[in-house]
CSV table of C-alpha atoms and ligand atoms in Angstrom, one decimal:
chain,number,residue,atom,x,y,z
A,22,MET,CA,0.1,0.5,0.3
A,23,ARG,CA,1.2,3.6,-0.8
A,24,PHE,CA,0.8,6.4,1.9
A,25,THR,CA,-0.5,9.4,0.3
A,26,GLU,CA,0.3,12.4,2.4
A,27,THR,CA,-1.7,15.4,1.9
A,28,TRP,CA,-0.5,17.9,4.0
A,29,THR,CA,-2.9,20.5,5.8
A,30,PRO,CA,-2.5,23.5,8.3
A,31,ALA,CA,-4.2,22.5,11.5
A,32,THR,CA,-5.2,24.5,14.9
A,33,VAL,CA,-4.6,22.7,18.6
A,34,VAL,CA,-8.2,23.8,19.7
A,35,ALA,CA,-8.2,21.7,23.0
A,36,MET,CA,-5.8,20.3,25.3
A,37,ARG,CA,-6.1,18.0,28.6
A,38,ASP,CA,-4.0,16.1,30.6
A,39,LEU,CA,-5.1,12.3,30.7
A,40,THR,CA,-2.6,11.7,33.4
A,41,PRO,CA,0.3,13.2,35.1
A,42,GLY,CA,2.2,11.7,31.7
A,43,ILE,CA,0.1,12.0,28.5
A,44,ARG,CA,-1.6,14.9,27.2
A,45,GLU,CA,-4.3,14.7,24.8
A,46,PHE,CA,-4.5,17.5,21.8
A,47,LEU,CA,-7.7,18.1,19.9
A,48,LEU,CA,-6.1,19.7,16.4
A,49,ARG,CA,-8.6,21.1,14.3
A,50,PRO,CA,-7.6,21.3,9.9
A,51,GLU,CA,-7.7,24.6,9.1
A,52,ALA,CA,-9.5,23.8,5.3
A,53,ALA,CA,-12.5,21.9,6.2
A,54,ALA,CA,-14.1,20.0,9.1
A,55,ALA,CA,-12.3,16.4,9.9
A,56,SER,CA,-12.5,13.7,8.0
A,57,PRO,CA,-14.0,10.4,9.1
A,58,TYR,CA,-11.1,7.4,9.0
A,59,PRO,CA,-11.1,3.7,9.6
A,60,VAL,CA,-9.9,2.1,12.9
A,61,GLY,CA,-5.9,2.7,13.8
A,62,SER,CA,-5.3,5.5,11.5
A,63,HIS,CA,-2.9,7.8,12.4
A,64,ILE,CA,-2.0,11.4,10.9
A,65,GLN,CA,2.1,12.7,11.1
A,66,VAL,CA,2.5,16.1,12.7
A,67,GLY,CA,5.4,18.6,11.6
A,68,VAL,CA,7.4,19.2,14.8
A,69,THR,CA,10.4,21.4,15.1
A,70,ILE,CA,13.5,19.8,17.2
A,71,ASP,CA,16.1,21.9,17.9
A,72,GLY,CA,14.8,24.5,15.1
A,73,ARG,CA,14.8,21.5,12.7
A,74,PRO,CA,12.0,20.5,10.9
A,75,GLU,CA,10.6,17.1,11.2
A,76,THR,CA,7.9,14.7,11.3
A,77,ARG,CA,5.8,12.4,13.8
A,78,SER,CA,2.9,10.4,13.8
A,79,TYR,CA,0.5,9.8,16.0
A,80,SER,CA,-2.9,7.2,16.4
A,81,LEU,CA,-5.8,9.3,16.2
A,82,VAL,CA,-8.0,8.3,19.3
A,83,SER,CA,-11.7,7.5,19.3
A,84,GLU,CA,-14.0,7.4,16.0
A,85,ALA,CA,-13.8,10.0,14.1
A,86,ASP,CA,-14.8,13.6,15.6
A,87,PRO,CA,-16.6,16.6,13.4
A,88,GLN,CA,-14.4,18.7,15.7
A,89,GLY,CA,-10.8,17.1,14.9
A,90,TYR,CA,-8.4,14.9,15.3
A,91,ARG,CA,-7.3,13.4,18.7
A,92,ILE,CA,-3.9,12.6,19.4
A,93,ALA,CA,-2.6,12.1,22.8
A,94,VAL,CA,1.2,12.7,23.3
A,95,ARG,CA,3.1,10.5,26.5
A,96,ARG,CA,5.8,12.8,27.6
A,97,ALA,CA,9.3,10.3,27.0
A,98,ALA,CA,12.2,10.8,28.9
A,99,GLU,CA,14.2,9.3,26.6
A,100,SER,CA,11.9,11.4,23.7
A,101,ARG,CA,13.9,12.3,20.4
A,102,GLY,CA,12.0,15.9,21.4
A,103,GLY,CA,8.9,14.9,19.5
A,104,SER,CA,6.8,14.8,22.4
A,105,ARG,CA,8.8,18.0,24.3
A,106,TYR,CA,7.6,19.6,21.1
A,107,MET,CA,4.1,19.1,21.5
A,108,TRP,CA,4.2,19.3,25.1
A,109,SER,CA,5.2,23.0,24.8
A,110,LEU,CA,2.3,23.8,22.7
A,111,GLU,CA,-0.2,25.9,24.1
A,112,PRO,CA,-3.8,26.4,22.8
A,113,GLY,CA,-4.5,28.2,19.3
A,114,ALA,CA,-0.9,26.8,17.9
A,115,ARG,CA,-0.9,25.8,14.6
A,116,LEU,CA,0.3,23.1,12.8
A,117,ALA,CA,0.9,21.4,9.9
A,118,ILE,CA,-0.7,17.7,9.8
A,119,THR,CA,-1.8,14.7,7.6
A,120,LEU,CA,-4.9,13.3,6.9
A,121,PRO,CA,-5.2,10.1,8.0
A,122,THR,CA,-3.9,6.6,7.0
A,123,SER,CA,-4.7,2.9,8.3
A,124,LEU,CA,-3.5,-0.1,8.3
A,125,VAL,CA,-4.9,-1.5,10.5
A,126,GLN,CA,-7.4,-3.9,9.3
A,127,LEU,CA,-10.0,-5.6,11.7
A,128,ASP,CA,-12.1,-8.1,10.2
A,129,TRP,CA,-15.7,-7.0,11.2
A,130,THR,CA,-16.9,-10.3,10.7
A,131,ARG,CA,-15.7,-11.9,13.8
A,132,ARG,CA,-17.5,-12.7,16.8
A,133,HIS,CA,-15.1,-12.2,19.4
A,134,VAL,CA,-11.7,-9.3,18.9
A,135,CYS,CA,-9.8,-9.4,21.6
A,136,LEU,CA,-7.9,-6.1,22.0
A,137,VAL,CA,-4.5,-5.6,24.0
A,138,ALA,CA,-2.6,-2.2,24.6
A,139,GLY,CA,0.7,-1.7,26.4
A,140,GLY,CA,1.1,2.1,27.7
A,141,ILE,CA,0.2,5.1,25.0
A,142,GLY,CA,-0.2,1.8,23.2
A,143,ILE,CA,-4.5,2.3,24.2
A,144,THR,CA,-4.7,5.6,21.6
A,145,PRO,CA,-5.7,4.0,18.3
A,146,ILE,CA,-7.9,1.3,20.9
A,147,VAL,CA,-10.0,3.3,22.3
A,148,GLY,CA,-11.7,3.8,19.2
A,149,ALA,CA,-11.4,-0.1,17.5
A,150,ALA,CA,-13.3,-0.7,21.2
A,151,GLN,CA,-15.9,1.5,20.3
A,152,ALA,CA,-16.2,0.9,16.8
A,153,LEU,CA,-16.6,-3.2,17.8
A,154,ALA,CA,-19.0,-2.2,20.6
A,155,ARG,CA,-21.4,-0.4,18.1
A,156,ARG,CA,-21.4,-3.0,16.0
A,157,ASN,CA,-22.2,-5.4,19.0
A,158,ILE,CA,-18.8,-7.7,18.4
A,159,GLU,CA,-18.0,-9.4,21.5
A,160,VAL,CA,-14.9,-7.4,22.6
A,161,THR,CA,-12.5,-7.2,25.3
A,162,LEU,CA,-9.6,-5.3,26.3
A,163,HIS,CA,-6.2,-6.2,28.0
A,164,TYR,CA,-4.9,-3.0,29.2
A,165,ALA,CA,-1.7,-3.3,30.8
A,166,VAL,CA,0.2,0.1,32.5
A,167,ARG,CA,2.9,0.2,35.0
A,168,SER,CA,0.4,1.9,37.4
A,169,ARG,CA,-2.8,2.3,37.4
A,170,GLY,CA,-2.7,6.1,37.4
A,171,ASP,CA,-0.1,5.6,34.1
A,172,ALA,CA,-3.5,4.1,32.5
A,173,ALA,CA,-5.2,7.1,30.2
A,174,TYR,CA,-9.4,7.0,29.1
A,175,LEU,CA,-10.3,4.6,32.0
A,176,ASP,CA,-13.6,6.8,32.6
A,177,GLU,CA,-14.7,7.0,28.6
A,178,LEU,CA,-13.3,2.7,28.8
A,179,GLU,CA,-15.6,1.5,31.4
A,180,ALA,CA,-18.5,3.3,30.6
A,181,LEU,CA,-18.2,1.6,26.9
A,182,LEU,CA,-17.1,-2.2,27.8
A,183,GLY,CA,-17.9,-2.6,31.5
A,184,ARG,CA,-16.3,-5.6,33.1
A,185,ARG,CA,-14.9,-6.4,29.4
A,186,LEU,CA,-12.3,-3.7,30.6
A,187,ILE,CA,-9.2,-5.6,32.3
A,188,VAL,CA,-6.7,-3.3,33.3
A,189,TYR,CA,-3.4,-5.0,34.7
A,190,ALA,CA,-0.9,-2.7,36.9
A,191,SER,CA,2.6,-4.4,36.9
A,192,ASP,CA,3.3,-2.0,40.7
A,193,GLY,CA,0.6,-3.5,41.9
A,194,ASN,CA,1.7,-7.4,40.9
A,195,ASN,CA,-0.7,-7.7,38.5
A,196,ARG,CA,0.7,-8.5,35.4
A,197,LEU,CA,-0.8,-9.1,32.2
A,198,ASP,CA,-0.2,-13.3,30.9
A,199,LEU,CA,-0.6,-13.7,27.6
A,200,CYS,CA,-0.3,-17.0,27.2
A,201,ALA,CA,-3.2,-17.6,29.4
A,202,VAL,CA,-5.6,-14.7,27.8
A,203,PHE,CA,-5.1,-16.5,24.4
A,204,ALA,CA,-5.4,-19.6,25.6
A,205,ALA,CA,-8.8,-18.6,26.9
A,206,LEU,CA,-9.8,-17.5,23.3
A,207,PRO,CA,-13.0,-18.3,21.4
A,208,GLN,CA,-11.0,-20.5,18.4
A,209,ASP,CA,-12.5,-17.8,15.8
A,210,ALA,CA,-10.9,-14.9,17.6
A,211,MET,CA,-8.6,-12.2,16.3
A,212,THR,CA,-6.7,-10.0,18.2
A,213,LEU,CA,-5.6,-6.3,17.8
A,214,PHE,CA,-2.3,-5.5,19.9
A,215,CYS,CA,-1.0,-1.9,19.9
A,216,GLY,CA,1.8,-1.7,22.8
A,217,PRO,CA,5.7,-1.0,23.0
A,218,MET,CA,8.4,-3.9,21.1
A,219,ARG,CA,8.8,-5.7,23.9
A,220,MET,CA,5.6,-6.3,24.6
A,221,LEU,CA,5.1,-7.2,20.7
A,222,ASP,CA,7.5,-9.9,21.0
A,223,ALA,CA,6.0,-11.6,23.5
A,224,ALA,CA,2.8,-11.6,22.2
A,225,ARG,CA,3.7,-12.7,19.3
A,226,ARG,CA,5.3,-15.5,20.5
A,227,ALA,CA,2.1,-16.5,22.8
A,228,TRP,CA,-0.2,-16.1,19.8
A,229,GLU,CA,2.3,-18.6,18.1
A,230,SER,CA,2.0,-20.8,20.8
A,231,ALA,CA,-1.5,-21.1,21.4
A,232,GLY,CA,-1.3,-22.1,17.8
A,233,ARG,CA,-3.4,-19.5,16.3
A,234,PRO,CA,-2.9,-18.1,12.4
A,235,MET,CA,-0.4,-15.3,12.5
A,236,THR,CA,-3.1,-13.2,10.7
A,237,ASP,CA,-5.5,-13.0,13.2
A,238,LEU,CA,-3.0,-11.0,15.0
A,239,ARG,CA,-2.8,-7.3,13.7
A,240,TYR,CA,-0.7,-4.9,15.7
A,241,GLU,CA,0.5,-1.6,15.6
A,242,THR,CA,3.8,-0.2,17.9
A,243,PHE,CA,5.7,2.7,17.8
A,244,GLY,CA,9.2,3.9,16.3
A,245,SER,CA,10.4,5.0,19.8
A,246,SER,CA,10.1,1.8,21.4
A,247,GLY,CA,12.7,-0.8,21.2
A,248,LEU,CA,15.3,-3.4,23.1
A,249,LEU,CA,17.7,-1.2,23.5
A,250,PRO,CA,18.4,2.8,25.2
A,251,THR,CA,18.2,5.7,21.8
A,252,GLU,CA,21.5,6.3,21.7
A,253,ALA,CA,24.0,7.5,18.6
A,254,PHE,CA,24.8,5.0,16.6
A,255,ARG,CA,27.3,4.5,13.4
A,256,VAL,CA,26.8,4.0,9.6
A,257,ARG,CA,29.1,2.7,7.3
A,258,LEU,CA,28.2,3.2,3.6
A,259,ARG,CA,30.3,0.4,2.1
A,260,GLN,CA,30.1,2.0,-1.5
A,261,GLU,CA,31.0,5.3,-0.9
A,262,GLY,CA,33.3,4.1,1.7
A,263,VAL,CA,32.2,6.7,4.6
A,264,GLU,CA,30.8,6.3,8.1
A,265,ILE,CA,28.2,9.0,8.9
A,266,VAL,CA,27.4,9.4,13.1
A,267,ILE,CA,23.3,8.7,13.7
A,268,PRO,CA,22.4,11.4,16.9
A,269,HIS,CA,20.3,9.8,19.9
A,270,ASP,CA,17.6,12.4,18.7
A,271,ARG,CA,17.5,11.6,15.0
A,272,SER,CA,16.4,8.8,12.6
A,273,MET,CA,19.2,7.3,9.9
A,274,LEU,CA,16.4,7.8,7.6
A,275,ASP,CA,16.6,11.5,8.0
A,276,VAL,CA,20.5,11.7,8.6
A,277,LEU,CA,21.1,10.0,5.6
A,278,ASN,CA,19.2,11.9,3.2
A,279,ASP,CA,20.0,15.0,4.6
A,280,ALA,CA,23.6,14.2,3.7
A,281,GLY,CA,22.8,13.2,0.3
A,282,HIS,CA,22.0,9.9,0.2
A,283,GLU,CA,18.9,8.8,-1.2
A,284,VAL,CA,17.1,6.3,1.2
A,285,MET,CA,13.3,6.5,0.0
A,286,SER,CA,10.5,5.9,2.2
A,287,ASP,CA,7.2,5.8,2.6
A,288,CYS,CA,5.2,4.7,5.6
A,289,ARG,CA,8.2,6.5,7.9
A,290,ARG,CA,6.4,4.0,10.8
A,291,GLY,CA,8.1,0.9,10.2
A,292,GLU,CA,5.3,-1.0,8.4
A,293,CYS,CA,5.9,-0.8,4.7
A,294,GLY,CA,9.3,-1.8,4.3
A,295,VAL,CA,10.2,0.7,1.9
A,296,CYS,CA,13.6,2.2,3.5
A,297,ALA,CA,15.1,-1.1,4.1
A,298,LEU,CA,18.6,-1.2,3.6
A,299,ASP,CA,20.7,-4.6,3.0
A,300,VAL,CA,22.9,-4.9,6.3
A,301,ILE,CA,27.0,-6.0,5.4
A,302,ASP,CA,28.1,-6.1,9.0
A,303,VAL,CA,27.3,-5.2,12.4
A,304,ASP,CA,29.8,-4.3,15.1
A,305,GLY,CA,27.1,-4.0,18.0
A,306,ALA,CA,23.7,-4.9,17.8
A,307,ILE,CA,20.6,-3.7,15.7
A,308,ASP,CA,17.3,-2.7,17.3
A,309,HIS,CA,14.8,-3.6,15.3
A,310,ARG,CA,12.1,-1.3,15.8
A,311,ASP,CA,10.0,-1.9,13.0
A,312,VAL,CA,6.8,-4.5,12.9
A,313,PHE,CA,7.7,-4.8,8.8
A,314,PHE,CA,9.9,-8.2,9.1
A,315,SER,CA,9.7,-11.3,10.4
A,316,ALA,CA,10.8,-12.0,13.4
A,317,ARG,CA,13.4,-14.7,11.8
A,318,GLU,CA,14.5,-11.6,9.8
A,319,ARG,CA,14.9,-9.7,12.5
A,320,GLN,CA,16.8,-12.0,14.4
A,321,GLU,CA,19.5,-12.4,10.7
A,322,SER,CA,19.3,-9.1,10.8
A,323,ARG,CA,20.6,-8.9,6.9
A,324,LYS,CA,17.8,-5.6,6.4
A,325,ILE,CA,17.0,-2.3,8.7
A,326,CYS,CA,14.3,-0.1,8.0
A,327,ALA,CA,16.1,2.7,8.3
A,328,CYS,CA,12.9,5.1,9.1
A,329,VAL,CA,12.5,3.2,12.8
A,330,SER,CA,15.3,0.9,13.6
A,331,ARG,CA,18.4,1.9,15.4
A,332,ALA,CA,21.8,0.2,17.1
A,333,ARG,CA,24.3,0.5,19.0
A,334,GLY,CA,28.0,0.6,17.2
A,335,THR,CA,28.6,0.5,14.2
A,336,ILE,CA,27.0,-0.7,11.1
A,337,THR,CA,27.9,-1.4,7.6
A,338,VAL,CA,24.9,-1.2,4.9
A,339,ASP,CA,24.3,-1.4,1.0
A,340,THR,CA,22.0,-0.4,-1.8
A,341,LEU,CA,22.6,3.3,-1.2
A,342,ARG,CA,23.3,5.9,-4.4
A,343,ARG,CA,24.5,9.1,-4.2
A,344,ALA,CA,21.3,11.7,-5.1
A,345,ASP,CA,23.9,13.4,-7.6
A,346,THR,CA,24.6,10.4,-9.3
A,347,ILE,CA,20.7,9.5,-10.3
B,420,FES,S1,9.1,3.9,5.0
B,420,FES,FE1,8.1,1.6,5.8
B,420,FES,S2,8.9,0.7,7.1
B,420,FES,FE2,10.1,2.7,6.8
């Protein structure tokens, strides 16, 4: 699927703190009313980091709302600058945003859908829960957080789902056991997951060991979530014979393109694989943060998605072409 990016100016019309670390923003596009969008949609938002224009991707919360697009941003200590910028905004601030797009496809013919959210991964799950409940599809939401005070949208979700909302707070010794959850699902159930990479890996393993078809596990994660700390690393370009430092707060994709080496991209969220580069050598470790490659491909590390994945140490990559030779 090709992502079309149509940018439009928007205004921050309202903000509210959902938890001490999560702030919701209502963004109203200036040209027209917010258009309807499918479950699992996200928008790109233009942000400014150290005076540099960058883009960040945020899931839309709730089903379509004519008042505007609702996103929620966690203030992340390991932030590359996007959440810091968003939290610096005041009502009335103007931004550039794209129209919503979605890669998530739910099968509306299922009788039971299991939703699993980890932390800020609740954002696309809220709209899915609303859409499923509205269609009278049996839905259960398993929501894992560090502590109950970190859980956003609890009131809305409790009103919507009642006992079918189960919150797991790891500081309350109430941990989500994905193997047990998946084992108890009806045979025709499918699951929609959104959470950090480590949790996604656990979900994929649990789903597989429950003997369920992988196509029935749909998922999203976020590019800021990896298995290794977000730190600077080095990329050696084999053909060009140069080495480039990727700072902790920039993506490999942006740095290589800014240095004049063309790397194609599309989703910029680790979903489409368009930005994948051949990996020749790894002196350190690759932190795959995409959802495009399979577990085996990630283990083999023959390719890396430059838009979200990172590394520790130095990696050597290939198939780059200089922009001035094209
Ligand atoms: S641009 Fe889609 S995975 Fe990187």
